[in-house]
PDB file of C-alpha atoms in Angstrom:
ATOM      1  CA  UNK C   1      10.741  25.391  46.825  1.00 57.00           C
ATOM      2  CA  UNK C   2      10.758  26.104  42.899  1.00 68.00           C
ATOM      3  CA  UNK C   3      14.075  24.744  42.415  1.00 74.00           C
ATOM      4  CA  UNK C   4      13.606  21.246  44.609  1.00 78.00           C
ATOM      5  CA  UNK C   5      10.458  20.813  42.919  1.00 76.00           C
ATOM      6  CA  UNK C   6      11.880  21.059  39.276  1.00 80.00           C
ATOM      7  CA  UNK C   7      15.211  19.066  40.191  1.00 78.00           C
ATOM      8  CA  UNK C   8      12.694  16.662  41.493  1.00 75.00           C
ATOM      9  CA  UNK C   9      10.530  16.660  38.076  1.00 78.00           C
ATOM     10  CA  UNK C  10      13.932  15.942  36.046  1.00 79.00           C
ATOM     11  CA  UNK C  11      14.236  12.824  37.874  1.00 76.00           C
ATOM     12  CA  UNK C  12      16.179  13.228  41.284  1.00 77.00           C
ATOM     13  CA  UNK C  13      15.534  12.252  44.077  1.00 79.00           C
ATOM     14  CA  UNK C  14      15.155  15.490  46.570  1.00 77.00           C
ATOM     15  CA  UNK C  15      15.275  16.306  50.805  1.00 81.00           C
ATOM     16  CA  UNK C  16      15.141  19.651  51.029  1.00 83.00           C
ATOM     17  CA  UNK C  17      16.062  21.303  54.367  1.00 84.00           C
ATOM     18  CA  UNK C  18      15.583  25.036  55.783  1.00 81.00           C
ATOM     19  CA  UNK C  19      15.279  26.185  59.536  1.00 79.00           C
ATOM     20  CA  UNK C  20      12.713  28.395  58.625  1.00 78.00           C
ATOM     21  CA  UNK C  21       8.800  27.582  59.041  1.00 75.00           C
ATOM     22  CA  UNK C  22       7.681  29.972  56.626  1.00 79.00           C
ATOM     23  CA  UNK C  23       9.533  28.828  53.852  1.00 75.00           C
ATOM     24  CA  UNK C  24       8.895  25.501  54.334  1.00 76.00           C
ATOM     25  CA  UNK C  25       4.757  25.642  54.233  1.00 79.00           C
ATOM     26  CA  UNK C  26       5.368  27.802  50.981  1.00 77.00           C
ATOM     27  CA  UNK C  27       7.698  24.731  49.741  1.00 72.00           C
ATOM     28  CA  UNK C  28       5.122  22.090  51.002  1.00 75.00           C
ATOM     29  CA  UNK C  29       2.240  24.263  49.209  1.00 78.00           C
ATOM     30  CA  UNK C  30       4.424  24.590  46.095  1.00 75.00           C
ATOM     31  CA  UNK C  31       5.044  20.113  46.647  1.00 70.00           C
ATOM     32  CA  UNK C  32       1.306  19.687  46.719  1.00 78.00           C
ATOM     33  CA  UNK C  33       0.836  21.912  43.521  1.00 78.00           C
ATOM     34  CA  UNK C  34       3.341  19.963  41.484  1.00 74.00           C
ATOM     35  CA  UNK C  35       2.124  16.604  43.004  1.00 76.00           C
ATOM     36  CA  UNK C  36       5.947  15.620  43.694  1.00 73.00           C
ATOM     37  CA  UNK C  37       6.753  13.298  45.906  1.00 76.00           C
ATOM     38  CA  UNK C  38       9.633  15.335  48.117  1.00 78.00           C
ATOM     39  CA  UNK C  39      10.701  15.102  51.726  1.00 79.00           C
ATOM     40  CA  UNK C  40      11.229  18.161  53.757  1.00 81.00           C
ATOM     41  CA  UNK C  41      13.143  18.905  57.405  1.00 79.00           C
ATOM     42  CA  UNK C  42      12.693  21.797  59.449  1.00 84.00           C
ATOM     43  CA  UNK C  43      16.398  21.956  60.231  1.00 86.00           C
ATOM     44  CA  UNK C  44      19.150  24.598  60.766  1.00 92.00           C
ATOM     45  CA  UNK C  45      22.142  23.787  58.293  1.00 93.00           C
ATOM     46  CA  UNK C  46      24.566  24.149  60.928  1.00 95.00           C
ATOM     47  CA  UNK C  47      23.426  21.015  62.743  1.00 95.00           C
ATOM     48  CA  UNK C  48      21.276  18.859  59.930  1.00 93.00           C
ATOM     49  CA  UNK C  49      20.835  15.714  59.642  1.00 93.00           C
ATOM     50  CA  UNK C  50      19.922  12.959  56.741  1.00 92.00           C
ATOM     51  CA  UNK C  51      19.163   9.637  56.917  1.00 88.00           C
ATOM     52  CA  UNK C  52      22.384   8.394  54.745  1.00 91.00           C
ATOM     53  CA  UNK C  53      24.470   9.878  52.457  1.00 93.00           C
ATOM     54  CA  UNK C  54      23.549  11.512  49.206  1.00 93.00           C
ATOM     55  CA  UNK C  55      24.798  12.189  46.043  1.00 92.00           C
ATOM     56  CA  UNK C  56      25.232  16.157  45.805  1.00 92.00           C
ATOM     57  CA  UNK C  57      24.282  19.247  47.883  1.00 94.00           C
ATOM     58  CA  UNK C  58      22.819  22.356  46.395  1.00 93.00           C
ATOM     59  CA  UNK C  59      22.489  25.659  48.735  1.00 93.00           C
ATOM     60  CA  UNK C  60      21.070  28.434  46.450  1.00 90.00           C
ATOM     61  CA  UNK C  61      19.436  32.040  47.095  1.00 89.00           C
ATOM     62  CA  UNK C  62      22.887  32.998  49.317  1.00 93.00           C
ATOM     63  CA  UNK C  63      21.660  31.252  52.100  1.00 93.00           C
ATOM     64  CA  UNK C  64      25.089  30.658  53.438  1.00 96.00           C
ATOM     65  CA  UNK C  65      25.703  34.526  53.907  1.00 97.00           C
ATOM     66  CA  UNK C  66      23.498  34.099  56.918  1.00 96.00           C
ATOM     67  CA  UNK C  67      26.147  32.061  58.484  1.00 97.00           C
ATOM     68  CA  UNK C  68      27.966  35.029  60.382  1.00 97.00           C
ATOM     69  CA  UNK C  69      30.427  33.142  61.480  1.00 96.00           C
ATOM     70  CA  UNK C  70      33.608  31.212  60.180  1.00 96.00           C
ATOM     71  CA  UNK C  71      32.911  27.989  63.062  1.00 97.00           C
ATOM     72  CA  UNK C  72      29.274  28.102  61.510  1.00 97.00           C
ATOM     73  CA  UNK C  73      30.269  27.906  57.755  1.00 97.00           C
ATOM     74  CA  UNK C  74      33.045  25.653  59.066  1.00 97.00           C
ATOM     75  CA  UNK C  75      30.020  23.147  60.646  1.00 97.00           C
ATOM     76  CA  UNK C  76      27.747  23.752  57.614  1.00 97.00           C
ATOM     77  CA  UNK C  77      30.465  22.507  55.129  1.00 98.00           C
ATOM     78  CA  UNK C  78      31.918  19.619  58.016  1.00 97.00           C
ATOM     79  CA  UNK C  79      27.854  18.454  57.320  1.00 97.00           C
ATOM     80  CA  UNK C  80      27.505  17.934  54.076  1.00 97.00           C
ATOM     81  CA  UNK C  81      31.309  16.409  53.669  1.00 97.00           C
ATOM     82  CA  UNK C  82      30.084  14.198  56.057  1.00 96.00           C
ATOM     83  CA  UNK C  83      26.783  13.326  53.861  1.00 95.00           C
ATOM     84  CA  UNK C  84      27.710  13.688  50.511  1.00 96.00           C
ATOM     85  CA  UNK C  85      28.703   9.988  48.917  1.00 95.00           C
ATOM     86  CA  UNK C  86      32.231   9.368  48.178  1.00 96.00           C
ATOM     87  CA  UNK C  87      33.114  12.017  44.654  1.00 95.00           C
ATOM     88  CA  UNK C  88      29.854  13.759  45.991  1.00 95.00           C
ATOM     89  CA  UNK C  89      29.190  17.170  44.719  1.00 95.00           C
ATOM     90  CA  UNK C  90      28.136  20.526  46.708  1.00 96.00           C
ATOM     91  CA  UNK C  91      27.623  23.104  44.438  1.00 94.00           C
ATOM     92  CA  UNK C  92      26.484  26.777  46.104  1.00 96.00           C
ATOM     93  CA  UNK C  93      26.018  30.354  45.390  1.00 96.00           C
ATOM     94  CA  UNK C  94      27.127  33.262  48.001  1.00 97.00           C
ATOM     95  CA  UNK C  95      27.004  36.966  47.827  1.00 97.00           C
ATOM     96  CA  UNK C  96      30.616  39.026  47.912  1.00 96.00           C
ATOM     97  CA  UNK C  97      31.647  41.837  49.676  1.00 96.00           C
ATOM     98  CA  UNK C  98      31.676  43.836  46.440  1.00 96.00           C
ATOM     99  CA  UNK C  99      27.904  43.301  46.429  1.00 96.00           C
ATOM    100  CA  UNK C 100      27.243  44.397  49.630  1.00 96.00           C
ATOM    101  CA  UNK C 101      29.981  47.239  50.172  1.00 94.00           C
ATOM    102  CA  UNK C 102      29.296  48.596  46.541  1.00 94.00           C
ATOM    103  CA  UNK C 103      25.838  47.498  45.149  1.00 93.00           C
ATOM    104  CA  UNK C 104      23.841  47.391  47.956  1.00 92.00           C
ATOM    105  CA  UNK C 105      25.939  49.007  50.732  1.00 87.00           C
ATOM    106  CA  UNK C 106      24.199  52.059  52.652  1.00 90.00           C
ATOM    107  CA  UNK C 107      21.731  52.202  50.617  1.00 92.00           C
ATOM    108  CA  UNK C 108      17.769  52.083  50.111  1.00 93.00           C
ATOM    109  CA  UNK C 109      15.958  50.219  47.242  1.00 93.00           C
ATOM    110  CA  UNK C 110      12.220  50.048  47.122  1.00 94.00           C
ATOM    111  CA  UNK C 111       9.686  48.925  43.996  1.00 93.00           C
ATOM    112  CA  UNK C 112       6.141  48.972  43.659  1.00 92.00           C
ATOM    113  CA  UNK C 113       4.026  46.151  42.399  1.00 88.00           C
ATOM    114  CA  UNK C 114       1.020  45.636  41.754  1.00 84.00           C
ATOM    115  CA  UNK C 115       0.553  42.860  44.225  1.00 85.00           C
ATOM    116  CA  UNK C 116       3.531  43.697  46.743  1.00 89.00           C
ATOM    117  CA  UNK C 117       5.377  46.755  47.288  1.00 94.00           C
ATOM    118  CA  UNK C 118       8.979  46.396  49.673  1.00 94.00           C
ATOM    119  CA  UNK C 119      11.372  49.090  51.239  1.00 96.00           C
ATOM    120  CA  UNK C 120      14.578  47.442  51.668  1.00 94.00           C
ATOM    121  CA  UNK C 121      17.275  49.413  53.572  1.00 96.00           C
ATOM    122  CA  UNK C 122      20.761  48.021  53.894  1.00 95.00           C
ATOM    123  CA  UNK C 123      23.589  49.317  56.757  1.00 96.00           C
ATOM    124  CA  UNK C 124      27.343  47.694  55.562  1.00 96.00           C
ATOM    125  CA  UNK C 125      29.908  47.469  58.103  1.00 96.00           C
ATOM    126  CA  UNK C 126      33.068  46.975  56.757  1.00 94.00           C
ATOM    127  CA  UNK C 127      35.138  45.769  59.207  1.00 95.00           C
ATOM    128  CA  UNK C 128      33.189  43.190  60.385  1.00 95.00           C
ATOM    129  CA  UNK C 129      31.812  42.477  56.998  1.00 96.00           C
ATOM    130  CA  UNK C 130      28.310  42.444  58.161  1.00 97.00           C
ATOM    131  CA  UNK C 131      25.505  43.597  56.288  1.00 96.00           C
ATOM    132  CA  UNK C 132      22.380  44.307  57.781  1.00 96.00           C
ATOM    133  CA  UNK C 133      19.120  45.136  56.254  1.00 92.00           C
ATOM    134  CA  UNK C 134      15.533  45.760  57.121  1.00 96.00           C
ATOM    135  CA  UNK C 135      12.992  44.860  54.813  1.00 94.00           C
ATOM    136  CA  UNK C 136       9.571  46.392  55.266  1.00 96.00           C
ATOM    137  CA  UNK C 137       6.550  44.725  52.510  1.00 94.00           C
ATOM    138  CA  UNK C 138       3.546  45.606  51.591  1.00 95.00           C
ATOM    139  CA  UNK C 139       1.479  42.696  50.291  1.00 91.00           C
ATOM    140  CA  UNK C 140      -1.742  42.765  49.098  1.00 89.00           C
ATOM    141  CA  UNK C 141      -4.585  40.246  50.390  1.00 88.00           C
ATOM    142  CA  UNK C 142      -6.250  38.813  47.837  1.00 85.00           C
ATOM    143  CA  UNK C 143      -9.572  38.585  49.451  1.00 89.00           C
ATOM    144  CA  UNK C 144      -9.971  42.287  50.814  1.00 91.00           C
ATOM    145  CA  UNK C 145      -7.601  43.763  48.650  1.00 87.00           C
ATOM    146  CA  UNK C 146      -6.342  45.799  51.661  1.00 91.00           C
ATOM    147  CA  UNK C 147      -2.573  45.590  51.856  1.00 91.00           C
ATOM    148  CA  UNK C 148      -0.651  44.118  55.241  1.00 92.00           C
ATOM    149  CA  UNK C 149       2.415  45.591  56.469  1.00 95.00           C
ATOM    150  CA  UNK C 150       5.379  42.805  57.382  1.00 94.00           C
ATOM    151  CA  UNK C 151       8.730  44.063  58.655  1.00 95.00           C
ATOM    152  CA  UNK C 152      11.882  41.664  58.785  1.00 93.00           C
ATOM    153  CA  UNK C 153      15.478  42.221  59.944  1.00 96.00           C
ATOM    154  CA  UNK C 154      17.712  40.179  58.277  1.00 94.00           C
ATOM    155  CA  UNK C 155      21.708  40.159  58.645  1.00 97.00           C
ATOM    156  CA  UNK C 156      24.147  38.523  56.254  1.00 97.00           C
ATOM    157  CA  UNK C 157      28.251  38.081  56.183  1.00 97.00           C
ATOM    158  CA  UNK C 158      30.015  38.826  53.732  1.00 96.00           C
ATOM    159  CA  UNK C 159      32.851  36.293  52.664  1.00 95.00           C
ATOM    160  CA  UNK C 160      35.703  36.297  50.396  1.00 95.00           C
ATOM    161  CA  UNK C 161      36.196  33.324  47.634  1.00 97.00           C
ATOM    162  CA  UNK C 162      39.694  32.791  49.244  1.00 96.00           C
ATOM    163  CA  UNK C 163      37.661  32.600  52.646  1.00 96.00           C
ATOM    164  CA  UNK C 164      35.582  30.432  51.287  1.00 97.00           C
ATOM    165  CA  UNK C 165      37.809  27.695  49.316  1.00 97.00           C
ATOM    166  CA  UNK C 166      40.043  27.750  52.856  1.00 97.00           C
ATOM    167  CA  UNK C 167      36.819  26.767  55.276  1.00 97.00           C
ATOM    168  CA  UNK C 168      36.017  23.843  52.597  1.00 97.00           C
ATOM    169  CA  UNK C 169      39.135  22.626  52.485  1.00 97.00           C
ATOM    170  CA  UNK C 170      39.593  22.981  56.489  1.00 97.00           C
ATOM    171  CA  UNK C 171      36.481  20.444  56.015  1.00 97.00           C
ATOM    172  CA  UNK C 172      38.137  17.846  54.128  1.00 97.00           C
ATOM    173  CA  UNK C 173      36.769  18.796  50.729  1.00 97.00           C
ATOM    174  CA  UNK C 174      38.130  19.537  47.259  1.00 97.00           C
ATOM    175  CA  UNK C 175      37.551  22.866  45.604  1.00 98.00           C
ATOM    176  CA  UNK C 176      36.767  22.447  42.302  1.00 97.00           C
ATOM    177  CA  UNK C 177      36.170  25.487  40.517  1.00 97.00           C
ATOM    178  CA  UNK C 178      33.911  28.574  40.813  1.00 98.00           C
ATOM    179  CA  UNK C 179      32.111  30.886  38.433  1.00 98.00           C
ATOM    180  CA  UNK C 180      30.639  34.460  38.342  1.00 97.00           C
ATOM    181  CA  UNK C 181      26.576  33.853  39.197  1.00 94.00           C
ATOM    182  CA  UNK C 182      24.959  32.713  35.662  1.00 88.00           C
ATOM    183  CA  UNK C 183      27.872  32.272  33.552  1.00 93.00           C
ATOM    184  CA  UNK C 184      30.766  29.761  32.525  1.00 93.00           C
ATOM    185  CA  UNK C 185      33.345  32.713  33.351  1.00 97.00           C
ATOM    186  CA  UNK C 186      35.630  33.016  36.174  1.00 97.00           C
ATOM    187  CA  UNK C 187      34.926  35.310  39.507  1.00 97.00           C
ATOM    188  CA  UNK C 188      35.773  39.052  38.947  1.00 96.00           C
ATOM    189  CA  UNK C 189      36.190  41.906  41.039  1.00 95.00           C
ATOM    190  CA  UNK C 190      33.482  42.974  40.291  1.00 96.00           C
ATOM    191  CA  UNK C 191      31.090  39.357  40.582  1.00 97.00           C
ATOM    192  CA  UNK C 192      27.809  40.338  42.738  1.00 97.00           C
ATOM    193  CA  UNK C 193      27.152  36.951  43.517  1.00 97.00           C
ATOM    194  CA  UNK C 194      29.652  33.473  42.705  1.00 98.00           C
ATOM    195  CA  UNK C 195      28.627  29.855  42.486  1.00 97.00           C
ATOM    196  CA  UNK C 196      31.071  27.092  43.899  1.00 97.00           C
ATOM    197  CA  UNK C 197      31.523  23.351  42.969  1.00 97.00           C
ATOM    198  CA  UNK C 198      33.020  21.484  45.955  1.00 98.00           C
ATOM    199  CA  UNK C 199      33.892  17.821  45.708  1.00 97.00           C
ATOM    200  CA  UNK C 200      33.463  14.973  48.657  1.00 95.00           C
TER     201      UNK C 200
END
């Protein structure tokens, strides 16, 4: 959504791709808004497809946590080898274990705002490195001002960078380097969330 929309403004060229309807009528609304010109598939990114090869990939917003497991990742990143132009770049973020065994893990966050309140409850299993939460929201229609009640169930995996760099090379591409979310600095123990740079 936001992010297609302002690589798009800074001059490239952008497909964006999620399996979810949802997300992409509120990328399509967001498209209109901007008055971009950007092409979106309702696809799942273990099996998409593009009409040739492109320069880089981006995958933001952990989306590749939801891939639960390692022959999914492994057909996710076999993909976008096979799409990315020769040097191509596919840069991602994912969420560690740390985050979800330590920050998150077992436990219940909620806020209150003024236009949406959520309860979010996550359950970490360790051994299978599986974290699953429910999220229950509280969002506020802006023509009653009555507030509807969603509930979603949502379950991530939990991957290791070492996990990580050995499924993209499995899939014929280079690891280049990674970085703890938002920074220049390497992963720590302690990194929440780490973006990757892969090479074609």
């Amino acid at each position: 959504g936001s992010l297609t929309v302002e690589l798009d403004r800074l001059g490239y060229d952008m497909i964006g791709v999620d399996c979810s309807d949802e997300m992409l009528n509120i990328a399509c609304t967001k498209k209109e808004q901007s008055g971009r010109d950007i092409l979106y598939l309702n696809q799942d990114m273990r099996s998409f497809e593009l009409y040739g090869t492109v320069r880089a990939v981006v995958s933001v917003c952990d989306s590749l946590n939801y891939l639960l497991e390692d022959a999914d990742l492994d057909a996710c990143f076999r993909l976008v080898n096979n799409y990315l132009d020769p040097g191509g770049i596919f840069i991602f973020d994912f969420n560690t274990r740390y985050k979800y065994e330590t920050v998150i893990g077992d436990d219940v966050i909620a806020e209150n705002r003024e236009d949406c309140s959520f309860i979010w409850e996550n359950f970490f299993d360790a051994e299978s490195g599986l974290n699953e939460y429910d999220l229950t929201l509280f969002l506020k229609d802006s023509e009653s001002g009555l507030y509807q009640k969603f509930e979603e169930l949502h379950y991530q995996r939990a991957y290791a960078l070492s996990e990580i760099r050995e499924l993209l090379e499995k899939a014929g591409m280079e690891f280049i380097t990674a970085y703890d979310a938002l920074t220049r600095e390497p992963p720590k123990e302690d990194s929440e969330r780490i973006y990757v740079v892969a090479r074609e």
